[in-house]
Amino acid sequence: MAQSRTGSPAGSPLGPRTGPPAQSPAASPTESPIGSPTGSPADLASHLTLKQLRSFVAAARLGSFTAAAASMDVAQASVSELIRKVEDEEGVALFVRGARRLLLTSAGSTLLPFAERALAAVDEGAHALRALRSLQGGVVTFGLLRNAAFYVLSDLVQHFHVNHPNVRVRLVGLNSVEVAEEVAAGTVEAGLVVLPVEDAALKVTPLLRDEVLYVSGDPARAARPVTVADLAQARLVLYDAHYGWRDPTRRQLAERSQLAGVRIEPWVEVEHVEPALELVARGVGDTVVSRAVAKSPSFPAGLHTVGFEEPMYDTIALVHRQGTELSPAAREMARLARRMLLRRQG
């Protein structure tokens, strides 16, 4: 009868073992990562595969190669061979082959918790990816234009979570300039912006046009459509002070004033539209807002609006990075946002 490398009958993994596997000629005590103070974990990691780790952990838990193979739905010889290769490559025995049950050696006991943690991490990662694909987990990061609430987009998360309660949501509400920059940099998957923005790295899908209106507390200043020359003479209270003329709506005003040969200078600058409107209501100056803001319940009573002589529009668009595929969660968030905007327009 042919003998195995350990002296037991070939094909009998539970036969008595007379000693640890022989080291290869190139091996030395300093090359053994297990049980050797000079061994490097990186050396061990370079040899081990997930199949070897799964075979080792299953054999350690179940006490035999046969039971481990059955639990993995593979041949018993495959499990034996995978573990034997680890032992040969590392120059240590992981098991004492007893008559009835495999017993862990000191090296095997040292490896076991690391192997279990490694497999758990891999399995958790695979589960997270499956959950992300099936919208059963993960995180979606989506950018919103600063005045999103005026377009009923504050309900976006609620609508999303009705169908996908296990997906965490991170909504980044910023000026469109910064939303576009974050999407281009990859820190936000997709977002809604007001055009124009710097779009060299972006795929831009326009969704909705909303007229920009002039707002004044004086009905006489809103009696007729305004011109760019009127703006240049007006005391303006403008918002988005941090972004200034980089803000998309203010960019449109700047371009028009340049073509008209005039200069627009704000009298007062604030950060948000609400305090700008409050100052207009107090008679400090006039401002410009989108029609969605003018129609909102929070729009101050007593203010008057009028369009521009040459109508001006905020165009709301969906942006994401060129050449990238959105995650299922980001795709669903974008779909919902688009549907809500188009429904509002209709």
Coordinates of C-alpha atoms in Angstrom, one line a residue:
M1 CA 0.0 0.0 0.0
A2 CA 1.3 3.5 -0.9
Q3 CA 2.2 5.6 2.1
S4 CA 1.4 9.3 2.6
R5 CA 4.1 11.8 3.4
T6 CA 3.5 11.3 7.1
G7 CA 3.7 7.5 7.1
S8 CA -0.1 6.9 7.3
P9 CA -2.0 5.2 4.5
A10 CA -2.7 7.5 1.6
G11 CA -6.1 9.2 1.7
S12 CA -6.4 8.8 5.4
P13 CA -6.2 12.3 6.9
L14 CA -6.9 11.2 10.4
G15 CA -4.0 8.7 10.5
P16 CA -1.3 9.1 13.1
R17 CA 1.3 11.8 12.4
T18 CA 4.9 11.1 13.4
G19 CA 6.0 14.8 13.3
P20 CA 5.7 18.1 11.7
P21 CA 6.0 18.4 7.9
A22 CA 9.6 18.7 6.7
Q23 CA 10.8 22.2 5.9
S24 CA 11.8 23.0 2.3
P25 CA 15.6 23.4 1.9
A26 CA 15.3 27.1 1.5
A27 CA 13.4 27.5 4.9
S28 CA 15.1 28.8 8.0
P29 CA 13.9 29.5 11.5
T30 CA 13.9 33.3 10.7
E31 CA 11.5 32.7 7.8
S32 CA 8.7 31.1 9.8
P33 CA 6.0 33.8 10.5
I34 CA 4.1 31.7 13.0
G35 CA 5.7 30.9 16.3
S36 CA 8.9 32.8 15.4
P37 CA 9.7 36.2 16.9
T38 CA 11.4 37.3 13.6
G39 CA 8.6 36.2 11.3
S40 CA 6.8 38.9 9.4
P41 CA 2.9 38.9 9.2
A42 CA 3.2 40.1 5.7
D43 CA 5.1 36.9 4.8
L44 CA 2.3 34.8 6.1
A45 CA -0.4 37.0 4.4
S46 CA 1.4 36.6 1.1
H47 CA 0.9 32.9 1.2
L48 CA -2.6 32.4 2.7
T49 CA -5.7 32.4 0.5
L50 CA -9.3 32.7 1.5
K51 CA -9.8 29.1 0.6
Q52 CA -7.0 28.0 2.8
L53 CA -8.3 30.1 5.7
R54 CA -11.8 28.8 5.3
S55 CA -10.6 25.2 5.2
F56 CA -8.4 25.7 8.3
V57 CA -11.2 27.4 10.3
A58 CA -13.8 24.8 9.3
A59 CA -11.4 21.9 10.2
A60 CA -10.6 23.6 13.6
R61 CA -14.2 24.0 14.4
L62 CA -15.5 20.6 13.2
G63 CA -12.5 18.5 14.3
S64 CA -11.9 16.7 11.0
F65 CA -11.1 17.3 7.3
T66 CA -14.0 15.2 6.3
A67 CA -16.5 17.3 8.2
A68 CA -14.9 20.5 7.0
A69 CA -15.1 19.4 3.4
A70 CA -18.7 18.5 3.8
S71 CA -19.6 21.9 5.3
M72 CA -17.8 23.6 2.3
D73 CA -19.2 21.2 -0.3
V74 CA -15.8 20.2 -1.6
A75 CA -13.8 17.0 -1.7
Q76 CA -12.0 16.0 1.5
A77 CA -8.8 15.7 -0.4
S78 CA -9.0 19.4 -1.4
V79 CA -9.3 20.5 2.3
S80 CA -6.4 18.3 3.3
E81 CA -4.2 19.6 0.4
L82 CA -5.0 23.3 1.1
I83 CA -4.0 22.9 4.8
R84 CA -0.9 20.8 4.0
K85 CA 0.3 23.6 1.6
V86 CA 0.0 26.1 4.4
E87 CA 2.0 23.9 6.8
D88 CA 4.7 23.2 4.2
E89 CA 5.0 26.8 3.2
E90 CA 5.2 28.1 6.8
G91 CA 7.2 25.2 8.2
V92 CA 4.8 24.5 11.1
A93 CA 2.1 22.0 11.9
L94 CA -1.4 23.4 12.5
F95 CA -3.0 20.2 13.7
V96 CA -2.2 17.1 15.6
R97 CA -3.8 14.3 13.6
G98 CA -5.4 12.3 16.4
A99 CA -7.2 9.0 15.9
R100 CA -10.6 10.5 16.4
R101 CA -10.3 14.3 16.1
L102 CA -8.0 17.0 14.9
L103 CA -6.3 19.0 17.6
L104 CA -4.8 22.4 17.2
T105 CA -1.1 22.8 17.7
S106 CA 0.3 26.0 19.3
A107 CA 0.7 27.4 15.9
G108 CA -2.8 26.5 14.9
S109 CA -4.2 28.1 18.1
T110 CA -2.2 31.3 17.3
L111 CA -3.5 31.5 13.7
L112 CA -7.2 30.7 14.5
P113 CA -8.4 34.0 15.9
F114 CA -6.7 35.9 13.1
A115 CA -8.2 33.6 10.5
E116 CA -11.6 34.0 12.0
R117 CA -11.4 37.8 12.0
A118 CA -10.1 37.9 8.5
L119 CA -12.9 35.8 7.2
A120 CA -15.5 37.7 9.2
A121 CA -14.2 41.0 7.7
V122 CA -14.4 39.6 4.1
D123 CA -17.9 38.2 4.7
E124 CA -19.1 41.5 6.1
G125 CA -17.6 43.4 3.2
A126 CA -19.3 41.1 0.7
H127 CA -22.6 41.4 2.6
A128 CA -22.3 45.2 2.6
L129 CA -21.8 45.2 -1.2
R130 CA -24.8 42.9 -1.7
A131 CA -26.9 45.1 0.5
L132 CA -25.7 48.2 -1.5
R133 CA -26.7 46.6 -4.8
S134 CA -30.1 45.5 -3.4
L135 CA -30.7 48.9 -1.6
Q136 CA -30.8 47.0 1.7
G137 CA -28.0 48.9 3.3
G138 CA -25.1 51.3 2.7
V139 CA -24.9 55.1 2.5
V140 CA -26.0 57.4 -0.3
T141 CA -24.4 60.9 -0.4
F142 CA -26.4 63.4 -2.5
G143 CA -25.9 67.1 -3.0
L144 CA -28.7 69.6 -3.0
L145 CA -28.8 73.2 -4.1
R146 CA -29.1 75.6 -1.1
N147 CA -32.7 76.6 -1.7
A148 CA -33.9 73.0 -2.2
A149 CA -36.7 73.4 0.4
F150 CA -38.5 75.9 -1.9
Y151 CA -38.7 73.1 -4.6
V152 CA -40.3 70.7 -2.1
L153 CA -37.1 68.7 -2.0
S154 CA -37.1 68.7 1.8
D155 CA -39.4 65.7 1.4
L156 CA -36.8 63.8 -0.7
V157 CA -35.5 61.7 2.2
Q158 CA -38.9 60.8 3.4
H159 CA -39.9 59.5 0.0
F160 CA -36.7 57.6 -0.3
H161 CA -36.9 56.0 3.1
V162 CA -40.5 54.8 2.5
N163 CA -39.1 52.2 0.0
H164 CA -35.5 51.9 1.3
P165 CA -35.5 52.2 5.1
N166 CA -32.2 50.5 5.6
V167 CA -30.1 52.8 3.4
R168 CA -28.5 55.7 5.3
V169 CA -28.7 59.1 3.7
R170 CA -26.3 62.0 3.7
L171 CA -27.7 65.1 2.0
V172 CA -25.2 67.8 1.5
G173 CA -26.9 71.2 1.1
L174 CA -24.6 73.7 -0.4
N175 CA -24.4 76.5 -2.9
S176 CA -24.4 75.0 -6.4
V177 CA -20.8 76.0 -6.9
E178 CA -19.7 73.7 -4.1
V179 CA -22.1 70.9 -4.9
A180 CA -20.5 70.8 -8.4
E181 CA -17.0 70.8 -7.0
E182 CA -17.8 68.0 -4.5
V183 CA -19.4 65.8 -7.2
A184 CA -16.4 66.4 -9.5
A185 CA -14.0 65.5 -6.7
G186 CA -16.0 62.3 -6.0
T187 CA -16.9 63.1 -2.4
V188 CA -20.6 63.4 -3.4
E189 CA -22.0 60.9 -5.9
A190 CA -24.5 63.2 -7.5
G191 CA -26.5 66.3 -6.9
L192 CA -28.8 69.0 -8.0
V193 CA -27.3 72.4 -9.0
V194 CA -28.4 75.7 -10.5
L195 CA -26.6 76.3 -13.8
P196 CA -24.1 77.6 -14.8
V197 CA -21.4 75.7 -13.0
E198 CA -17.9 74.5 -13.9
D199 CA -18.8 71.2 -15.7
A200 CA -15.6 69.9 -17.3
A201 CA -15.6 66.8 -15.2
L202 CA -19.4 66.5 -15.0
K203 CA -22.3 65.0 -16.9
V204 CA -25.1 67.6 -16.7
T205 CA -28.8 66.8 -17.2
P206 CA -31.0 69.9 -17.1
L207 CA -34.4 69.2 -15.4
L208 CA -36.3 72.5 -14.7
R209 CA -36.3 76.2 -15.6
D210 CA -37.5 78.6 -12.9
E211 CA -37.8 82.3 -13.7
V212 CA -35.8 84.8 -11.7
L213 CA -37.8 87.8 -10.4
Y214 CA -37.0 91.3 -9.1
V215 CA -38.3 91.9 -5.6
S216 CA -39.1 95.3 -4.0
G217 CA -41.1 96.7 -1.2
D218 CA -41.9 99.7 -3.4
P219 CA -44.7 98.9 -5.9
A220 CA -43.4 101.6 -8.2
R221 CA -40.1 99.8 -8.7
A222 CA -41.9 96.6 -9.6
A223 CA -44.4 98.3 -12.0
R224 CA -42.6 97.3 -15.2
P225 CA -40.0 94.7 -16.2
V226 CA -36.6 95.7 -15.0
T227 CA -33.4 96.0 -17.1
V228 CA -29.8 95.4 -16.2
A229 CA -29.4 99.2 -16.1
D230 CA -32.1 99.4 -13.5
L231 CA -30.2 96.8 -11.4
A232 CA -27.0 98.9 -11.7
Q233 CA -28.9 101.9 -10.2
A234 CA -30.7 99.9 -7.5
R235 CA -29.7 99.3 -3.9
L236 CA -29.5 95.6 -4.0
V237 CA -29.6 93.1 -1.1
L238 CA -27.9 90.0 -2.4
Y239 CA -27.5 86.6 -0.8
D240 CA -24.8 83.9 -1.1
A241 CA -22.2 86.3 0.2
H242 CA -19.6 83.6 0.7
Y243 CA -19.7 82.6 -3.0
G244 CA -20.3 86.1 -4.3
W245 CA -20.2 86.3 -8.1
R246 CA -19.4 82.6 -8.4
D247 CA -23.0 81.9 -7.4
P248 CA -24.8 80.8 -10.6
T249 CA -27.6 83.4 -10.5
R250 CA -25.2 86.2 -9.7
R251 CA -23.0 84.9 -12.6
Q252 CA -25.9 85.5 -14.9
L253 CA -26.4 89.0 -13.6
A254 CA -22.7 89.7 -14.0
E255 CA -22.6 88.5 -17.6
R256 CA -25.6 90.6 -18.5
S257 CA -24.2 93.7 -16.9
Q258 CA -20.9 93.2 -18.7
L259 CA -22.7 93.0 -22.0
A260 CA -24.7 96.1 -21.2
G261 CA -21.5 98.0 -20.2
V262 CA -22.7 98.6 -16.6
R263 CA -21.6 97.4 -13.2
I264 CA -23.7 95.8 -10.5
E265 CA -22.6 96.4 -6.9
P266 CA -24.6 94.9 -4.0
W267 CA -25.5 97.4 -1.2
V268 CA -25.9 94.6 1.4
E269 CA -24.7 91.0 1.2
V270 CA -26.1 88.2 3.4
E271 CA -25.7 84.5 3.2
H272 CA -29.3 83.2 2.9
V273 CA -32.3 84.3 1.0
E274 CA -34.6 84.6 4.0
P275 CA -32.7 87.5 5.7
A276 CA -32.3 89.2 2.3
L277 CA -36.1 89.2 2.0
E278 CA -36.5 90.4 5.5
L279 CA -34.3 93.4 4.8
V280 CA -36.2 94.1 1.6
A281 CA -39.4 94.1 3.6
R282 CA -37.9 96.7 5.9
G283 CA -37.1 98.9 3.0
V284 CA -33.3 98.5 3.1
G285 CA -33.1 97.6 -0.7
D286 CA -34.3 95.2 -3.4
T287 CA -33.3 91.7 -4.4
V288 CA -33.8 88.9 -6.9
V289 CA -35.3 85.5 -6.2
S290 CA -36.6 82.5 -8.2
R291 CA -40.3 82.2 -8.7
A292 CA -40.3 79.1 -6.4
V293 CA -39.2 81.4 -3.5
A294 CA -41.7 84.1 -4.4
K295 CA -44.5 81.5 -4.4
S296 CA -43.5 79.9 -1.1
P297 CA -45.6 80.4 2.1
S298 CA -42.6 82.0 3.8
F299 CA -42.4 84.9 1.3
P300 CA -43.0 88.1 3.2
A301 CA -46.3 89.8 2.7
G302 CA -46.2 93.2 1.1
L303 CA -43.4 92.6 -1.3
H304 CA -43.8 93.0 -5.0
T305 CA -42.2 91.0 -7.8
V306 CA -41.7 91.6 -11.5
G307 CA -39.8 89.8 -14.2
F308 CA -36.8 91.0 -16.2
E309 CA -37.3 92.8 -19.6
E310 CA -35.2 90.0 -21.0
P311 CA -36.5 87.0 -19.0
M312 CA -33.8 85.3 -16.8
Y313 CA -34.1 81.7 -15.5
D314 CA -32.4 79.5 -13.0
T315 CA -31.9 76.1 -14.7
I316 CA -31.8 73.2 -12.2
A317 CA -29.8 70.3 -13.4
L318 CA -28.7 66.8 -12.1
V319 CA -24.9 66.4 -12.2
H320 CA -22.6 63.4 -11.6
R321 CA -19.0 62.6 -12.6
Q322 CA -18.2 61.8 -16.2
G323 CA -17.4 58.2 -16.9
T324 CA -18.7 56.9 -13.6
E325 CA -21.7 54.7 -12.8
L326 CA -24.0 55.8 -10.0
S327 CA -24.6 53.4 -7.1
P328 CA -28.2 51.9 -7.1
A329 CA -29.0 54.2 -4.1
A330 CA -27.7 57.3 -5.8
R331 CA -29.6 56.4 -9.0
E332 CA -32.8 56.0 -7.0
M333 CA -32.3 59.3 -5.1
A334 CA -31.7 61.1 -8.5
R335 CA -34.8 59.5 -10.0
L336 CA -36.9 60.6 -7.0
A337 CA -35.5 64.2 -7.2
R338 CA -36.1 64.4 -10.9
R339 CA -39.7 63.1 -10.5
M340 CA -40.4 65.6 -7.7
L341 CA -39.1 68.5 -9.7
L342 CA -40.9 67.6 -12.9
R343 CA -44.1 67.1 -10.9
R344 CA -43.8 70.5 -9.4
Q345 CA -43.2 72.0 -12.8
G346 CA -46.3 70.3 -14.2

